Coordinates of C-alpha atoms in Angstrom, one line a residue:
X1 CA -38.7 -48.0 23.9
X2 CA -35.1 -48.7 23.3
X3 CA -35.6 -48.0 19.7
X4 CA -36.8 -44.5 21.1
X5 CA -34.3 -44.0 23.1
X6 CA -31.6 -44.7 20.1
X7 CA -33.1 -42.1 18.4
X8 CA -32.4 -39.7 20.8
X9 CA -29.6 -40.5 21.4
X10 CA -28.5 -39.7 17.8
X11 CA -30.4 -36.6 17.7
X12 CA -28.3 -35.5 20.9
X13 CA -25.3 -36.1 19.0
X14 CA -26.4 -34.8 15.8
X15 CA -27.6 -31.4 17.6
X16 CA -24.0 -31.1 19.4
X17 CA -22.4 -32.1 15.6
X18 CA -24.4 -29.1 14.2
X19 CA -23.7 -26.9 17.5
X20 CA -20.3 -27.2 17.1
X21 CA -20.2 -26.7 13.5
X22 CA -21.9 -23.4 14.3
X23 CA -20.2 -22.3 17.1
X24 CA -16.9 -22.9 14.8
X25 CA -18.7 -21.1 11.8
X26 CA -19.6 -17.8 14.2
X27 CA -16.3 -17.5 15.5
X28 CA -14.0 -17.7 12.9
X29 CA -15.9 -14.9 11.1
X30 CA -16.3 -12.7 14.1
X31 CA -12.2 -14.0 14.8
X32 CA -11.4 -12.4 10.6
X33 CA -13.0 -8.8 12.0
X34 CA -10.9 -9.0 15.2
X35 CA -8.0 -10.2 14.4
X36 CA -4.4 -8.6 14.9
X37 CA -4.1 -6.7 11.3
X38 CA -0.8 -5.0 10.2
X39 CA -0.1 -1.7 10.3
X40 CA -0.9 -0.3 7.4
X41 CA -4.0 1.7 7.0
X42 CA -6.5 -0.3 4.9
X43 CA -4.6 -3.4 6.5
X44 CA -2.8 -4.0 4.0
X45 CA -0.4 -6.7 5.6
X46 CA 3.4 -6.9 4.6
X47 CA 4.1 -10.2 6.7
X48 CA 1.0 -11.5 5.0
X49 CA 2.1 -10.8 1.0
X50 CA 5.3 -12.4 2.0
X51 CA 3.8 -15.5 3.0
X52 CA 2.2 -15.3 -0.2
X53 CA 4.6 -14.4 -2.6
X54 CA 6.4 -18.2 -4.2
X55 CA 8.4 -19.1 -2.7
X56 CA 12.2 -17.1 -3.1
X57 CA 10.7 -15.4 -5.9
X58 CA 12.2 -11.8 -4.6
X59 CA 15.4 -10.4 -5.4
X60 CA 15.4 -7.4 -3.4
X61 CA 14.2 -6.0 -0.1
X62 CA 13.7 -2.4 0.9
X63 CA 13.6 -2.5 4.8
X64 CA 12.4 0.8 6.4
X65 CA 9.9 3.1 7.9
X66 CA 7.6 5.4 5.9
X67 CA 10.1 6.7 4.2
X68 CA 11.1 3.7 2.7
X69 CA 6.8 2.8 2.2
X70 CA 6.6 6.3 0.8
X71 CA 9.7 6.8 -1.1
X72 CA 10.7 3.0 -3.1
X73 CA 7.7 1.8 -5.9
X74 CA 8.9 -1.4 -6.4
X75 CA 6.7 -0.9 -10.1
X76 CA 9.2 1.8 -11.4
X77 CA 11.8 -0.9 -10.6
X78 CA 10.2 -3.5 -12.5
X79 CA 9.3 -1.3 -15.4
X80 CA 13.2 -0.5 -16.0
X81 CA 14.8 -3.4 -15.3
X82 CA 12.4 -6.7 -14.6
X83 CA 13.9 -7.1 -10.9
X84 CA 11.4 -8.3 -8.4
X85 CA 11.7 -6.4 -5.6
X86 CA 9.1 -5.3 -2.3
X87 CA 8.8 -2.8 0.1
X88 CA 9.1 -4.7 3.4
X89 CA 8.6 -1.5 5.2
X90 CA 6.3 -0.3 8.2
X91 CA 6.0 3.3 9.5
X92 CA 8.1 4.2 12.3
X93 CA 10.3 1.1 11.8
X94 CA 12.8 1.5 15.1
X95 CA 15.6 -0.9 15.6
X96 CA 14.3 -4.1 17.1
X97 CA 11.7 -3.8 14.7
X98 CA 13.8 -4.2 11.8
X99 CA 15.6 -7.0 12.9
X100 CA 12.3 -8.8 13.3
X101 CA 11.4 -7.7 10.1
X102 CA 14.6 -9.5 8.6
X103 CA 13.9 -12.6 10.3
X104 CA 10.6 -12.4 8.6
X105 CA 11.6 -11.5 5.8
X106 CA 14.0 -14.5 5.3
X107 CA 11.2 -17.1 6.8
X108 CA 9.5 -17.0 3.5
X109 CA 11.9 -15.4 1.1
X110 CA 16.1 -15.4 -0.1
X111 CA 16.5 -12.3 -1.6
X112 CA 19.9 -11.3 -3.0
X113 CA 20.2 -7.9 -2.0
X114 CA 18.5 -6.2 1.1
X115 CA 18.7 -2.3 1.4
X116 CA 18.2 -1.3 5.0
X117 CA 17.0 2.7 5.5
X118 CA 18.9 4.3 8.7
X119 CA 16.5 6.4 9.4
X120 CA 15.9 4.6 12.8
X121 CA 19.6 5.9 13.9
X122 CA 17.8 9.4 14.6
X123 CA 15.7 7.3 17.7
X124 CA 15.5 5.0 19.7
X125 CA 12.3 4.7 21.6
X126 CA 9.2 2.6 19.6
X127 CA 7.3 5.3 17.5
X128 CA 4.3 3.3 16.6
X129 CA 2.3 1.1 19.4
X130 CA 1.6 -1.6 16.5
X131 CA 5.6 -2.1 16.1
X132 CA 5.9 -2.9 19.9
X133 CA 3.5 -5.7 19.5
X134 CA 5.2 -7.2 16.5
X135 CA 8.6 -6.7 17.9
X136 CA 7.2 -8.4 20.6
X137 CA 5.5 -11.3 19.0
X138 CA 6.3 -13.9 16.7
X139 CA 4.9 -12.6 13.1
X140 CA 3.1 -15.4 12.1
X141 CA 0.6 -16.2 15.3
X142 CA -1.3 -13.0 14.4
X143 CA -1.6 -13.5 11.1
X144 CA -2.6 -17.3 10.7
X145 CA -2.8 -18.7 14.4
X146 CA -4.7 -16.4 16.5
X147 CA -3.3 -15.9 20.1
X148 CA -0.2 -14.6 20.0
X149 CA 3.2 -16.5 21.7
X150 CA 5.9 -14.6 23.0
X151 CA 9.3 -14.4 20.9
X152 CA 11.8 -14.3 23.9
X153 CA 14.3 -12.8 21.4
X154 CA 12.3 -10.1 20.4
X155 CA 10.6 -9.3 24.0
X156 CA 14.5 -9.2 24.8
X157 CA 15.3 -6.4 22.3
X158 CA 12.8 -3.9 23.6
X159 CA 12.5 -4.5 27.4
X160 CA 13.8 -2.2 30.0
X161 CA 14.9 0.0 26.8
X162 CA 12.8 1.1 24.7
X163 CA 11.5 4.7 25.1
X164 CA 7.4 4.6 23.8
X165 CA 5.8 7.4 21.7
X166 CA 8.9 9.5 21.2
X167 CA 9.3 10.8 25.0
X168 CA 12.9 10.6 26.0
X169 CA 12.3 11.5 29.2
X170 CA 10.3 8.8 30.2
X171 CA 11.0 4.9 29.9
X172 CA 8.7 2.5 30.1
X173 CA 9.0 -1.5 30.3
X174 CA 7.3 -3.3 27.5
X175 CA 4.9 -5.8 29.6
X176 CA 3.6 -8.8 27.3
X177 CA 0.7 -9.3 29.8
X178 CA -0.7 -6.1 28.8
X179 CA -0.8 -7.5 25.0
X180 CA -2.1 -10.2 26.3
X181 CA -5.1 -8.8 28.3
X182 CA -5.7 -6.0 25.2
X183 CA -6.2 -8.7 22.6
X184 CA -8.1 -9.3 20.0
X185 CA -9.4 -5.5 20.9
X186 CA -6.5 -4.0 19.9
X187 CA -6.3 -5.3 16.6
X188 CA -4.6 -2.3 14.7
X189 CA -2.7 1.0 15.2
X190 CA -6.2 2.6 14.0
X191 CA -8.4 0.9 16.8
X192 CA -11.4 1.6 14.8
X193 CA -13.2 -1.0 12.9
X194 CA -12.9 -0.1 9.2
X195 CA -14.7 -1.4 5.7
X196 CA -11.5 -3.9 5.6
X197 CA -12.3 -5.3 8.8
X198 CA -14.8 -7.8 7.2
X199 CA -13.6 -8.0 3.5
X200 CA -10.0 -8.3 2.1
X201 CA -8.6 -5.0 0.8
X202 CA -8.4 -5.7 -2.9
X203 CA -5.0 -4.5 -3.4
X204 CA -3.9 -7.7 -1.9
X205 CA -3.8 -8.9 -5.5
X206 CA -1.2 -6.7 -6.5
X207 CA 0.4 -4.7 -3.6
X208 CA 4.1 -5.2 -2.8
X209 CA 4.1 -3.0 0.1
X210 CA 4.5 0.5 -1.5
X211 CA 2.3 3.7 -0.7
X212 CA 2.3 6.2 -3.4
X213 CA 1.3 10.0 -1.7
X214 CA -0.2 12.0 -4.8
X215 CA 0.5 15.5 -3.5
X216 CA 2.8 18.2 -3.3
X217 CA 3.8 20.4 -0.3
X218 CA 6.6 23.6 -1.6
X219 CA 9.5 22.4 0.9
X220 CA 12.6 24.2 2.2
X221 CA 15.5 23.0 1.7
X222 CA 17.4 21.2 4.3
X223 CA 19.9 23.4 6.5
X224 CA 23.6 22.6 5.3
X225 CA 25.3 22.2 8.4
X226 CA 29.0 22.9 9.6
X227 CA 29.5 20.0 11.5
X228 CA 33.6 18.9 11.7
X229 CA 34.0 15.1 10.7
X230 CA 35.5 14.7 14.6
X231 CA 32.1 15.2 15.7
X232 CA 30.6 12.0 13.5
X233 CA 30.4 9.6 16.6
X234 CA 28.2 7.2 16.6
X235 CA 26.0 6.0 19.5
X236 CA 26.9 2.3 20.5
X237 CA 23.1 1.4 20.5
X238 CA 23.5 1.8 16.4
X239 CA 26.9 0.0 15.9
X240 CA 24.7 -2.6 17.5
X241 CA 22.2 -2.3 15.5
X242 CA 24.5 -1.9 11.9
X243 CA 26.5 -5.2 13.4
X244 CA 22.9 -7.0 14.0
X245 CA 21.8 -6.2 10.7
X246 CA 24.9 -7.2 8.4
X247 CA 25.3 -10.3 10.6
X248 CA 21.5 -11.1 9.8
X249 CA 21.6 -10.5 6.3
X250 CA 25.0 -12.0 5.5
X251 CA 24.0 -15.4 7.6
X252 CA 21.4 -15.9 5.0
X253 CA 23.1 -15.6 2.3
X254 CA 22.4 -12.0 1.1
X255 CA 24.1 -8.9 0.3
X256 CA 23.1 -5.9 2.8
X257 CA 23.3 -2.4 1.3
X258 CA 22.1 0.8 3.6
X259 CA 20.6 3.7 2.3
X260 CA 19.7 7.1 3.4
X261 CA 16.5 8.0 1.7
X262 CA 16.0 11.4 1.0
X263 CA 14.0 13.9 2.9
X264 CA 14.8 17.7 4.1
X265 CA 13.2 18.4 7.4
X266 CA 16.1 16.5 9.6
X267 CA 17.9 18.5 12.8
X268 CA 21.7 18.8 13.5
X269 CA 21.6 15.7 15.4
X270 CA 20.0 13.1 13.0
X271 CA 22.6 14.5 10.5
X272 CA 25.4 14.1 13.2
X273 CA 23.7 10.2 13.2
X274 CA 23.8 9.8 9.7
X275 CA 27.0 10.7 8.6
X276 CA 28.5 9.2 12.2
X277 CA 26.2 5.9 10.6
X278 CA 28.2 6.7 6.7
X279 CA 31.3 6.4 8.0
X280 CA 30.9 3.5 10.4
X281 CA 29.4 1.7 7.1
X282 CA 31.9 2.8 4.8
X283 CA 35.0 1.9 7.3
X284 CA 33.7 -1.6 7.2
X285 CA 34.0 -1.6 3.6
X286 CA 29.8 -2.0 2.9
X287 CA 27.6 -0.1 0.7
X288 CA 25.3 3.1 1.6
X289 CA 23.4 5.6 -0.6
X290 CA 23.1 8.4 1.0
X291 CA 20.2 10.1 -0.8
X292 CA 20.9 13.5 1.1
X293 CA 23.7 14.2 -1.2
X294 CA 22.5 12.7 -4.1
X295 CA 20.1 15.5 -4.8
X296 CA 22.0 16.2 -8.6
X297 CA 22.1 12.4 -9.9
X298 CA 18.9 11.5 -8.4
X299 CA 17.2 14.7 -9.7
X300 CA 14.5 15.5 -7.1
X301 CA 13.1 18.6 -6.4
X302 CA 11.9 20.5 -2.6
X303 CA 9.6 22.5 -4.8
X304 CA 7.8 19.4 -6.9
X305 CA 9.2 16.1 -5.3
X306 CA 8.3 15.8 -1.5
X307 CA 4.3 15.7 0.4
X308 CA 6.1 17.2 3.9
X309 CA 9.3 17.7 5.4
X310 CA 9.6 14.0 6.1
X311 CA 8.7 12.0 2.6
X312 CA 9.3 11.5 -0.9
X313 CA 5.9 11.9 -2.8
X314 CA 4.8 9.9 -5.7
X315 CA 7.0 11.6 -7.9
X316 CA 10.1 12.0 -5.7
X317 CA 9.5 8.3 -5.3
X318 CA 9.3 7.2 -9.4
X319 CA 13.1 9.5 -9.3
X320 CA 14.7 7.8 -6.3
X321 CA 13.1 4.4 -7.6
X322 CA 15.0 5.1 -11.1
X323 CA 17.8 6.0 -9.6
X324 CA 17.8 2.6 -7.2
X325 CA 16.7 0.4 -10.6
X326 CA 20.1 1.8 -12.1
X327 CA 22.2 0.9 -9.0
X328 CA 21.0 -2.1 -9.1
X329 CA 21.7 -3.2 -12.7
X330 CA 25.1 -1.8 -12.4
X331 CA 26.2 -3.6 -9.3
X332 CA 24.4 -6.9 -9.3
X333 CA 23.3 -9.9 -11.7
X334 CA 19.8 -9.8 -11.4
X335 CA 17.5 -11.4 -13.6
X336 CA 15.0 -9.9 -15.7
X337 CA 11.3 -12.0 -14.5
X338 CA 9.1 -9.7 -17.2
X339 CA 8.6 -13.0 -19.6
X340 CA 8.1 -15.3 -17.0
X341 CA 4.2 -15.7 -15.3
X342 CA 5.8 -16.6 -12.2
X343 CA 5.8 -12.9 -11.6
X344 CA 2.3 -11.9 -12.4
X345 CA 2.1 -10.1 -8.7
X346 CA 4.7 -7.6 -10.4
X347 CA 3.1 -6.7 -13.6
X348 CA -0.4 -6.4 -11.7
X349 CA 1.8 -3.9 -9.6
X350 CA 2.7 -1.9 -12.7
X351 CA -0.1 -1.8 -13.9
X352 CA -1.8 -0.2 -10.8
X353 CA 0.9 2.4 -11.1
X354 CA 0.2 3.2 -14.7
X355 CA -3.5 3.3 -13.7
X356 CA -2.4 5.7 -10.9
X357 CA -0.9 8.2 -13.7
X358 CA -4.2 7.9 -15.3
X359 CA -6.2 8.6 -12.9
X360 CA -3.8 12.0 -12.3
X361 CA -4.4 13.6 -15.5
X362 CA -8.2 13.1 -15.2
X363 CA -8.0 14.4 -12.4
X364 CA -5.6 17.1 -13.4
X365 CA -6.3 18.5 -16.7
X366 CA -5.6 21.9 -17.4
X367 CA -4.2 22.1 -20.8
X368 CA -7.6 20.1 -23.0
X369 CA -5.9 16.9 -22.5
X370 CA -9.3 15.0 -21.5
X371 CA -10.3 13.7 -25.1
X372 CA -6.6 12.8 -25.7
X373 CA -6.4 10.9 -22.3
X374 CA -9.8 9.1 -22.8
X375 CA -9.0 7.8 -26.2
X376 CA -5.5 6.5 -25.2
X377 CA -7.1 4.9 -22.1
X378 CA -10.3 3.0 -23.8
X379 CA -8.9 0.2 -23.2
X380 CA -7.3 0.1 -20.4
X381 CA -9.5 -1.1 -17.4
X382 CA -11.9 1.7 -17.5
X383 CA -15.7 1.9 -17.9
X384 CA -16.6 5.0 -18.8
X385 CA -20.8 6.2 -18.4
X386 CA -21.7 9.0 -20.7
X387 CA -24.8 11.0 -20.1
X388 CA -26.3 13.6 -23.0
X389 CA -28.4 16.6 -21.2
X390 CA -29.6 19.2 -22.3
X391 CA -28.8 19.8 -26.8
X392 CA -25.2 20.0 -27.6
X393 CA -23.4 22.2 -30.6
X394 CA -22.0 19.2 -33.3
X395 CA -18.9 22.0 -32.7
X396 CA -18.5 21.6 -29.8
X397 CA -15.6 20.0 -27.2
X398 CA -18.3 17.7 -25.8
X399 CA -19.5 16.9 -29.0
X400 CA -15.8 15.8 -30.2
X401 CA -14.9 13.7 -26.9
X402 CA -18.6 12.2 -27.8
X403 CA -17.1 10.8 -31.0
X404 CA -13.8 9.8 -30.0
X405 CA -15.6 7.4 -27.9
X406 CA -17.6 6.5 -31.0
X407 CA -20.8 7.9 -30.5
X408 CA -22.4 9.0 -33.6
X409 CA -23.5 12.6 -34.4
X410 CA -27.3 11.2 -34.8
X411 CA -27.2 8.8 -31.7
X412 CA -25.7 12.0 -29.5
X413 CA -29.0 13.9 -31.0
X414 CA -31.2 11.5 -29.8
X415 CA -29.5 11.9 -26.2
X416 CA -29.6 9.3 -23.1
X417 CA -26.7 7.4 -21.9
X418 CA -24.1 4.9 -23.0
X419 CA -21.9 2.7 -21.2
X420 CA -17.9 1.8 -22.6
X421 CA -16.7 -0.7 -20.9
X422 CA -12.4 -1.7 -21.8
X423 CA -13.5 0.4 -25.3
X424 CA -16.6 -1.5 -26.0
X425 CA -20.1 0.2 -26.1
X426 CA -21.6 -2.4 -24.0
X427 CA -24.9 -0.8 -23.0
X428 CA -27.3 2.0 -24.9
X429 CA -30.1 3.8 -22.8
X430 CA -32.6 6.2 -24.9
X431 CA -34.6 8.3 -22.8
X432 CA -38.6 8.7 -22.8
X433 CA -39.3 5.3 -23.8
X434 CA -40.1 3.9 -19.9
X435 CA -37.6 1.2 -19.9
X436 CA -34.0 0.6 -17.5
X437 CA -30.8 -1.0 -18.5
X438 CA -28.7 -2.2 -15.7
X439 CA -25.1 -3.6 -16.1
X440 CA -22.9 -5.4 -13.8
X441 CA -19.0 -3.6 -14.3
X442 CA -17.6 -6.3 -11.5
X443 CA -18.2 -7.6 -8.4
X444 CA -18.0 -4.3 -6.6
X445 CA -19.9 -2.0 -9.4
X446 CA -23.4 -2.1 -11.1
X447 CA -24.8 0.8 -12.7
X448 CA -28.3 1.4 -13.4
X449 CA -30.0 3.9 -15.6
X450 CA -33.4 4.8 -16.4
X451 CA -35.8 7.8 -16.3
X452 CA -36.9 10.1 -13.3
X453 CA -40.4 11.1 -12.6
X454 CA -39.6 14.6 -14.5
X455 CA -38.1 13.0 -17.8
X456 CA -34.6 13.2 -16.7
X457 CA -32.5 10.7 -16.9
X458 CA -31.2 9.0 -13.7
X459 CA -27.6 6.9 -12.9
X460 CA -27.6 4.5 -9.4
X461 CA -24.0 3.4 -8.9
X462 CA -24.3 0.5 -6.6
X463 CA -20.3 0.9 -5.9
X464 CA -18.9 -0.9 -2.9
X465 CA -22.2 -1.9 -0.9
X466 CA -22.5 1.9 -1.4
X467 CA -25.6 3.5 -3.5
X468 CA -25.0 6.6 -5.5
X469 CA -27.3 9.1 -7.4
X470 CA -26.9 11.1 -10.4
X471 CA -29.9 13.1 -12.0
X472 CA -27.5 16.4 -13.1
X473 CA -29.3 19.0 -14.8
X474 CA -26.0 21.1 -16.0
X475 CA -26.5 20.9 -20.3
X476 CA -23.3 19.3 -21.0
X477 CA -21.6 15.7 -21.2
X478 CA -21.7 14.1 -18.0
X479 CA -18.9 11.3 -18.2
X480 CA -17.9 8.9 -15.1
X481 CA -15.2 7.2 -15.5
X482 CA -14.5 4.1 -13.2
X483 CA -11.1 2.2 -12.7
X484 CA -11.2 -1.6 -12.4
X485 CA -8.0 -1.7 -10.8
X486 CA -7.8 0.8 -8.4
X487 CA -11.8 -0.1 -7.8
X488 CA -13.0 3.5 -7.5
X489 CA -14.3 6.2 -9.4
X490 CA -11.5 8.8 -10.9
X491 CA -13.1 11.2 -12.8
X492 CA -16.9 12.9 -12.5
X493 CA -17.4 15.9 -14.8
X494 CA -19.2 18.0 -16.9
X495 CA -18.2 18.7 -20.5
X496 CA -19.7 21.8 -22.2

């Protein structure tokens, strides 16, 4: 009996041992989807890369709001000058979030220089829901810890202040208890769960907080106002703010440098701000590009260079970024990281940029540069699927891309399918003969091809949990191109 009732006993224990476990198993994963994630939109998490970066690996930080995310590529940086550099910025940035920010920022990092974007002089009120909650909160808590703790310093900046969503006729007091009663629901500025939710956005390997816009909106240009220098005064809410920032950078040992970055759709007041903000700076005998007048040494361009009236895109950016590299080498001693594997992060990062050009002019090609693109890019990170239907003229433009990718004028005859994977012809399907080939790319591709009930030949793309179909009957060369890097398809097309 008490041998019995030993056993039990240990059965009892063991059974709460594997409840627990359980219990601790279930909620940590349904904890990862709920989380507090930042604020960019596949979650891609700023605090979180600086956490990860080594330790004081960065020499410069670009602190600012979209315009900053939008208009600095810390990979055209790199490229010119081996300076390791990050966009510590988050959309609608206001005030008291940027001074969190550079507390952040100099938790995990020592950067040499810090360029701080004024756009926030133009407001005052919290444009973004998500920046009231990290202005808030500590940082770290939502990332690593869970339940977030109140940062009295912070909660101090915004209270009884801070005007929310842009409406400056009504204040409202920024309550912690409602954070408190909201969380983990509101775990985003997009409160809808997403793909990224439940895996980790694969950009993480490389992303330094950047976000390229590949589009082009024709733009006015910006109204040149005559506005007498008397009537430059600057609010005492930014002297404030200036004062906070150079005391924060300076105390850690950094040099603070302000920019302006440059965008055309700004009112008589913000540019009564600005150059109120120039002046203050300059009198003080500090640094500040203002990108509104550097239109000629910078070189951008209303009709080519801007997305809206508000940001840079990714070609405005790669000109300001340039013309910041170039600044920087001229008026600092920064160290060139390119040789050193320390900096791997950085090189990934330029290489997704390079990958982003590519995947422009496939995307882009007006002028017959497809043959010319493929065989430069064979390999680069790209598996390309080839598919013969229908016969093709030995003359002919597909016929000529066939062979720059090696493909023989008797194996194109005999049509079916090929698979290039980073220039090598990894896979060769022939049609009619009943069998499939499948092949793995990664861990988020698999392509399988074999023949359809009517002697066609059929591609599944298994791409991101996501099942795809191709059975095209256009006569032609049907290519797919697919970019490790960027993880996604960039180019589907026909080639007569």
């Amino acid at each position: 009996m008490e041998q019995s009732n030993n056993y039990k006993t240990i059965m009892r224990i063991v059974g709460a041992v594997v409840f627990v476990l359980l219990f601790l198993l279930v909620y940590s994963k349904i904890y990862n989807v709920f989380r507090y994630k930042d604020t960019h939109g596949d979650y891609l998490s700023m605090p979180v890369i600086l956490k990860d970066l080594p330790k004081d690996s960065l020499d410069v930080a670009f602190v600012g709001s979209s315009h900053t995310v939008c208009g600095v590529l810390p990979a055209v940086i790199w490229e010119e000058t081996g300076i390791s550099s990050m966009n510590v910025g988050i959309s609608g940035m206001d005030k008291s979030t940027c001074i969190a920010t550079l507390n952040e920022l100099f938790k995990y990092q020592s950067p040499q220089v810090v360029l701080v974007d004024l756009y926030n002089v133009t407001f005052d009120e919290h444009a973004v829901e998500g920046n009231v909650v990290r202005a808030m909160f500590a940082y770290e808590p939502f990332e690593s810890k869970g339940l977030p703790v109140i940062d009295q310093d912070r909660k101090r900046l915004i209270d009884n202040e801070i005007r929310i969503n842009g409406d400056s006729d009504r204040y409202e007091l920024a309550d912690a208890n409602d954070y408190y009663l909201e969380w983990p629901i509101v775990h985003s500025r997009y409160q809808e769960l997403k793909a990224n939710d439940f895996r980790e956005n694969p950009r993480y390997e490389y992303w330094l907080g950047e976000e390229p816009v590949m589009r082009t909106s024709l733009i006015s240009p910006p109204e040149l106002y005559s506005i007498p220098p008397e009537a430059y005064i600057l609010s005492d809410e930014n002297k404030e703010y200036i004062d906070e920032v150079i005391r924060i950078v300076e105390s850690n040992g950094s040099q603070v440098v302000f920019t302006i970055i440059p965008y055309p759709d700004y009112s008589d007041k913000d540019f009564i701000q600005f150059m109120s903000a120039d002046s203050y700076i300059r009198g003080m005998g500090y640094n500040i590009i203002n990108g509104l007048f550097l239109q000629p040494d910078i070189g951008y361009s209303y009709d080519t260079d801007f997305f809206n009236g508000d940001h840079l895109n990714y070609w405005g950016a790669k000109k300001v970024s340039g013309y910041l590299a170039n600044y920087l080498m001229m008026f600092y001693e920064l160290e060139d990281h390119r040789d050193d594997p320390k900096y791997m992060r950085w090189e990934k990062n330029w290489e997704y940029m390079h990958q982003m050009d590519q995947k422009w002019d496939l995307q882009n090609d007006e002028n017959g540069a497809f043959g010319t693109v493929i065989r430069s890019s064979l390999g680069s990170n790209l598996c390309t699927i080839i598919k013969v239907t229908g016969d093709l003229s030995p003359e002919g433009s597909s016929s000529a891309i066939a062979y720059a990718f090696g493909i023989s004028e008797a194996d194109l005859a005999k049509g079916g399918a090929w698979i290039i994977d980073s220039g090598e012809k990894v896979a060769r399907y022939l049609p009619g003969n009943g069998e499939e080939i499948e092949y793995e790319v990664n861990k988020n591709l698999s392509v399988k091809i074999c023949d359809s009930k009517d002697d066609k030949t059929d591609i599944y793309f298994n791409l991101d949990r996501r099942n795809m179909i191709n059975s095209d009957d256009e006569s032609g060369l049907e290519i797919f191109v697919y970019d490790e890097v960027l993880d996604e398809m960039i180019y589907n097309g026909v080639i007569k």
